[in-house]
Amino acid sequence: MSNKKIIIAIDGFSSTGKSTIAKQLAKHLNYIYVDTGAMYRAVTLYAMQHNYINNNSFDKQKLIDNINSIQLNFKFNPEQGFAEMYLNGENVEKEIRTIEVSKLVSKVSAISEVRKKLVFEQQEMGKDKGIVMDGRDIGTVVFPEAELKLFMTASADKRAKRRYKELIDRGDKVNYEEILQNVQERDHIDSTRKDSPLTKANDAIEFDNSDMGLQEQFERITSLVNDRL
Ligand code: DC
């Protein structure tokens, strides 16, 4: 393999397996992996903890006024083999994955001031390349010059089943209908918001993995990476 380092941008709808493939690729290439959804989730958790947002109301201005009090960091956990999300010094990796956060995160991520802060931090992390970043606007806004852009899709039903299994496996009490509804609602909000809606970049390669095994997916994507190196 050459010493050349590239930026790999992975975008797509929620629960399309972006993070699984991104983690696998980063490990294989010895690259940094950044889960930008975790950053939007951590800002949402902050807004929930400070009562700026709940299921019925959202004081956007309060969040905007306090945005500089939110400090986000990723710290590598060698036991897990990936970096965990810290909000103002506290490990929030588990809290940010709950259905409560999933229900509110699209509203928080539609705020331009939130996007501006997080996009800036993401661009800083990718300055030296050698990075795999997943999210919704990586190939379009964060790194429009990324050498490899992937756009992941899968049917809503397949995605809801995957997310349901993940949450049940970690012991959460959820029902499938609630998850499916959340997946569909987020698809809608994420792709219709005014600021940086989820869309496929013109030069992104689309991957429908509804019926593709992990190994096949990994092999196809590593071959695309090797072409770029
Ligand atoms: O990838 P995820 O499901 O953990 O992302 C959570 C939410 O964050 C998603 O519904 C939309 C938002 N998000 C975003 O707007 N831009 C990103 N780059 C990543 C996530």
Short mmCIF file of C-alpha atoms and ligand atoms in Angstrom, two decimals:
data_model
loop_
_atom_site.label_atom_id
_atom_site.label_comp_id
_atom_site.label_asym_id
_atom_site.label_seq_id
_atom_site.Cartn_x
_atom_site.Cartn_y
_atom_site.Cartn_z
CA MET A 1 0.00 0.00 0.00
CA SER A 2 1.23 3.51 -0.79
CA ASN A 3 1.89 6.15 1.87
CA LYS A 4 -0.68 8.43 0.33
CA LYS A 5 -3.49 9.28 2.75
CA ILE A 6 -6.98 10.11 1.62
CA ILE A 7 -10.29 11.28 3.04
CA ILE A 8 -13.16 8.80 2.88
CA ALA A 9 -16.62 10.34 3.26
CA ILE A 10 -19.53 8.01 4.03
CA ASP A 11 -23.02 9.49 3.95
CA GLY A 12 -26.49 8.03 3.93
CA PHE A 13 -29.75 7.52 5.76
CA SER A 14 -29.83 6.43 9.40
CA SER A 15 -29.02 2.79 10.22
CA THR A 16 -27.61 1.95 6.79
CA GLY A 17 -24.55 0.42 8.44
CA LYS A 18 -22.33 3.45 7.77
CA SER A 19 -20.52 3.21 11.06
CA THR A 20 -19.90 -0.54 10.79
CA ILE A 21 -18.21 -0.20 7.42
CA ALA A 22 -16.43 3.03 8.43
CA LYS A 23 -14.95 1.41 11.54
CA GLN A 24 -13.85 -1.65 9.59
CA LEU A 25 -12.21 0.49 6.90
CA ALA A 26 -10.45 2.75 9.42
CA LYS A 27 -9.02 -0.28 11.21
CA HIS A 28 -7.86 -1.86 7.96
CA LEU A 29 -6.19 1.35 6.73
CA ASN A 30 -4.98 2.49 10.14
CA TYR A 31 -7.00 5.68 9.70
CA ILE A 32 -8.92 7.81 12.20
CA TYR A 33 -12.66 7.10 12.32
CA VAL A 34 -15.09 9.91 13.14
CA ASP A 35 -18.79 9.29 13.77
CA THR A 36 -20.28 12.75 13.21
CA GLY A 37 -23.76 11.54 14.20
CA ALA A 38 -22.33 11.07 17.72
CA MET A 39 -21.47 14.78 17.79
CA TYR A 40 -25.04 15.83 16.85
CA ARG A 41 -26.34 13.34 19.39
CA ALA A 42 -24.09 14.77 22.14
CA VAL A 43 -25.31 18.33 21.43
CA THR A 44 -28.88 16.96 21.64
CA LEU A 45 -28.11 15.31 24.98
CA TYR A 46 -26.74 18.63 26.26
CA ALA A 47 -29.95 20.40 25.17
CA MET A 48 -32.04 17.72 26.93
CA GLN A 49 -29.98 17.92 30.13
CA HIS A 50 -30.46 21.70 30.24
CA ASN A 51 -34.19 21.49 29.45
CA TYR A 52 -33.86 23.40 26.19
CA ILE A 53 -35.66 20.58 24.39
CA ASN A 54 -38.22 17.88 25.12
CA ASN A 55 -40.85 16.05 23.08
CA ASN A 56 -43.16 19.09 23.11
CA SER A 57 -40.97 22.17 22.95
CA PHE A 58 -37.59 23.42 21.82
CA ASP A 59 -36.00 26.71 22.93
CA LYS A 60 -33.61 27.04 19.99
CA GLN A 61 -32.31 30.42 21.05
CA LYS A 62 -31.17 29.11 24.47
CA LEU A 63 -29.19 26.38 22.73
CA ILE A 64 -27.64 28.87 20.30
CA ASP A 65 -26.74 31.26 23.17
CA ASN A 66 -24.98 28.46 25.06
CA ILE A 67 -23.37 26.71 22.14
CA ASN A 68 -19.84 27.69 23.20
CA SER A 69 -20.29 25.87 26.51
CA ILE A 70 -20.48 22.57 24.66
CA GLN A 71 -17.18 20.79 24.42
CA LEU A 72 -16.97 17.58 22.43
CA ASN A 73 -14.08 15.12 22.33
CA PHE A 74 -13.46 11.65 21.05
CA LYS A 75 -11.25 9.41 23.18
CA PHE A 76 -10.03 6.07 21.90
CA ASN A 77 -11.13 3.12 24.01
CA PRO A 78 -8.65 0.29 23.35
CA GLU A 79 -11.06 -2.31 24.80
CA GLN A 80 -13.82 -1.37 22.36
CA GLY A 81 -11.42 -0.62 19.51
CA PHE A 82 -13.04 2.72 18.68
CA ALA A 83 -13.27 6.27 19.99
CA GLU A 84 -16.03 7.15 22.43
CA MET A 85 -17.90 10.43 22.68
CA TYR A 86 -17.22 12.78 25.60
CA LEU A 87 -19.46 15.74 26.39
CA ASN A 88 -17.78 18.34 28.61
CA GLY A 89 -15.37 15.69 29.89
CA GLU A 90 -17.97 13.00 30.55
CA ASN A 91 -18.27 9.75 28.61
CA VAL A 92 -21.75 9.82 27.04
CA GLU A 93 -21.31 6.99 24.53
CA LYS A 94 -24.25 5.00 25.94
CA GLU A 95 -26.65 7.91 26.65
CA ILE A 96 -26.41 9.33 23.14
CA ARG A 97 -27.66 6.07 21.58
CA THR A 98 -31.04 5.97 23.37
CA ILE A 99 -34.34 6.26 21.50
CA GLU A 100 -35.06 9.52 23.43
CA VAL A 101 -32.00 11.16 21.85
CA SER A 102 -32.83 9.63 18.43
CA LYS A 103 -36.27 11.22 18.59
CA LEU A 104 -34.91 14.75 19.08
CA VAL A 105 -31.59 14.74 17.24
CA SER A 106 -32.96 15.70 13.81
CA LYS A 107 -34.49 18.87 15.28
CA VAL A 108 -31.21 19.87 16.88
CA SER A 109 -29.18 19.08 13.78
CA ALA A 110 -31.38 21.35 11.65
CA ILE A 111 -30.02 24.42 13.55
CA SER A 112 -27.44 26.24 11.40
CA GLU A 113 -25.36 27.42 14.38
CA VAL A 114 -25.02 23.82 15.55
CA ARG A 115 -23.98 22.67 12.07
CA LYS A 116 -21.46 25.50 11.71
CA LYS A 117 -19.69 24.58 14.96
CA LEU A 118 -19.60 20.85 14.24
CA VAL A 119 -18.57 21.18 10.58
CA PHE A 120 -15.65 23.39 11.66
CA GLU A 121 -14.52 20.82 14.25
CA GLN A 122 -14.86 17.99 11.71
CA GLN A 123 -12.77 19.87 9.13
CA GLU A 124 -10.05 20.38 11.76
CA MET A 125 -9.99 16.64 12.48
CA GLY A 126 -9.50 15.86 8.79
CA LYS A 127 -6.75 18.40 8.10
CA ASP A 128 -4.05 15.74 7.84
CA LYS A 129 -6.27 13.30 5.91
CA GLY A 130 -6.07 9.58 6.77
CA ILE A 131 -9.64 9.76 8.01
CA VAL A 132 -12.92 7.92 7.52
CA MET A 133 -15.88 10.11 8.48
CA ASP A 134 -19.53 9.12 8.43
CA GLY A 135 -22.61 11.33 8.55
CA ARG A 136 -25.10 13.09 6.31
CA ASP A 137 -23.17 15.99 4.77
CA ILE A 138 -19.57 14.78 4.73
CA GLY A 139 -19.20 14.46 0.96
CA THR A 140 -21.30 17.54 0.23
CA VAL A 141 -20.32 20.10 2.90
CA VAL A 142 -17.55 18.95 5.26
CA PHE A 143 -15.15 17.48 2.68
CA PRO A 144 -16.41 18.25 -0.84
CA GLU A 145 -12.88 17.38 -2.02
CA ALA A 146 -12.81 13.91 -0.39
CA GLU A 147 -11.04 11.38 -2.60
CA LEU A 148 -13.67 8.70 -2.01
CA LYS A 149 -17.36 9.34 -1.30
CA LEU A 150 -19.86 6.62 -0.55
CA PHE A 151 -23.60 7.01 -0.22
CA MET A 152 -25.26 4.16 1.67
CA THR A 153 -28.90 3.19 1.28
CA ALA A 154 -31.13 0.31 2.35
CA SER A 155 -34.89 -0.13 2.72
CA ALA A 156 -36.49 1.53 5.79
CA ASP A 157 -37.71 -1.85 6.97
CA LYS A 158 -34.23 -3.45 6.84
CA ARG A 159 -32.72 -0.44 8.61
CA ALA A 160 -35.36 -0.43 11.36
CA LYS A 161 -34.77 -4.16 11.93
CA ARG A 162 -31.02 -3.58 12.30
CA ARG A 163 -31.50 -0.70 14.76
CA TYR A 164 -34.11 -2.72 16.70
CA LYS A 165 -31.69 -5.62 17.08
CA GLU A 166 -28.89 -3.30 18.23
CA LEU A 167 -31.06 -1.73 20.95
CA ILE A 168 -32.53 -5.06 22.12
CA ASP A 169 -29.04 -6.62 22.23
CA ARG A 170 -27.85 -3.90 24.59
CA GLY A 171 -30.86 -4.41 26.83
CA ASP A 172 -33.09 -1.43 25.89
CA LYS A 173 -36.86 -1.83 26.00
CA VAL A 174 -38.17 -0.71 22.61
CA ASN A 175 -40.80 -1.82 20.15
CA TYR A 176 -40.23 -2.32 16.45
CA GLU A 177 -43.00 0.05 15.29
CA GLU A 178 -41.48 2.90 17.32
CA ILE A 179 -38.08 2.32 15.72
CA LEU A 180 -39.51 2.14 12.19
CA GLN A 181 -41.42 5.36 12.76
CA ASN A 182 -38.27 7.06 14.08
CA VAL A 183 -36.22 5.90 11.08
CA GLN A 184 -38.86 7.26 8.65
CA GLU A 185 -39.26 10.54 10.54
CA ARG A 186 -35.52 11.13 10.60
CA ASP A 187 -35.21 10.33 6.88
CA HIS A 188 -37.82 12.99 6.23
CA ILE A 189 -36.39 15.72 8.50
CA ASP A 190 -32.75 15.02 7.52
CA SER A 191 -33.45 15.18 3.80
CA THR A 192 -35.82 18.17 3.79
CA ARG A 193 -34.06 20.55 6.21
CA LYS A 194 -32.89 23.87 4.75
CA ASP A 195 -29.27 23.75 5.90
CA SER A 196 -27.20 20.91 4.36
CA PRO A 197 -29.98 18.41 3.68
CA LEU A 198 -28.97 14.79 3.22
CA THR A 199 -28.33 14.31 -0.49
CA LYS A 200 -25.96 12.21 -2.50
CA ALA A 201 -22.97 14.18 -3.78
CA ASN A 202 -22.69 14.04 -7.59
CA ASP A 203 -19.43 12.15 -7.37
CA ALA A 204 -20.50 9.74 -4.58
CA ILE A 205 -20.83 6.03 -5.24
CA GLU A 206 -24.18 4.66 -4.16
CA PHE A 207 -24.30 1.43 -2.16
CA ASP A 208 -27.59 -0.31 -1.50
CA ASN A 209 -26.75 -2.89 1.13
CA SER A 210 -30.30 -4.15 1.82
CA ASP A 211 -29.21 -7.58 0.63
CA MET A 212 -25.43 -7.36 0.80
CA GLY A 213 -23.40 -9.20 3.43
CA LEU A 214 -20.77 -7.36 5.44
CA GLN A 215 -17.86 -9.20 3.86
CA GLU A 216 -18.98 -8.52 0.29
CA GLN A 217 -19.52 -4.87 1.13
CA PHE A 218 -16.10 -4.57 2.71
CA GLU A 219 -14.38 -6.21 -0.26
CA ARG A 220 -16.10 -3.96 -2.77
CA ILE A 221 -15.30 -0.82 -0.83
CA THR A 222 -11.65 -1.72 -0.16
CA SER A 223 -11.22 -2.24 -3.88
CA LEU A 224 -12.53 1.30 -4.46
CA VAL A 225 -10.10 2.58 -1.82
CA ASN A 226 -7.18 0.79 -3.45
CA ASP A 227 -8.04 2.45 -6.77
CA ARG A 228 -7.73 5.85 -5.07
CA LEU A 229 -4.43 5.08 -3.35
O1 DC B 1 -25.74 8.75 12.18
P1 DC B 1 -26.74 8.94 13.32
O2 DC B 1 -28.04 8.24 13.10
O3 DC B 1 -26.15 8.64 14.66
O4 DC B 1 -27.04 10.53 13.29
C1 DC B 1 -27.94 11.12 14.19
C2 DC B 1 -28.60 12.34 13.58
O5 DC B 1 -27.64 13.40 13.44
C3 DC B 1 -29.22 12.17 12.21
O6 DC B 1 -30.60 11.86 12.27
C4 DC B 1 -29.00 13.50 11.53
C5 DC B 1 -27.86 14.14 12.27
N1 DC B 1 -26.61 14.22 11.51
C6 DC B 1 -26.43 15.29 10.66
O7 DC B 1 -27.34 16.10 10.51
N2 DC B 1 -25.26 15.46 10.02
C7 DC B 1 -24.26 14.58 10.17
N3 DC B 1 -23.10 14.77 9.52
C8 DC B 1 -24.42 13.45 11.01
C9 DC B 1 -25.62 13.29 11.66
#
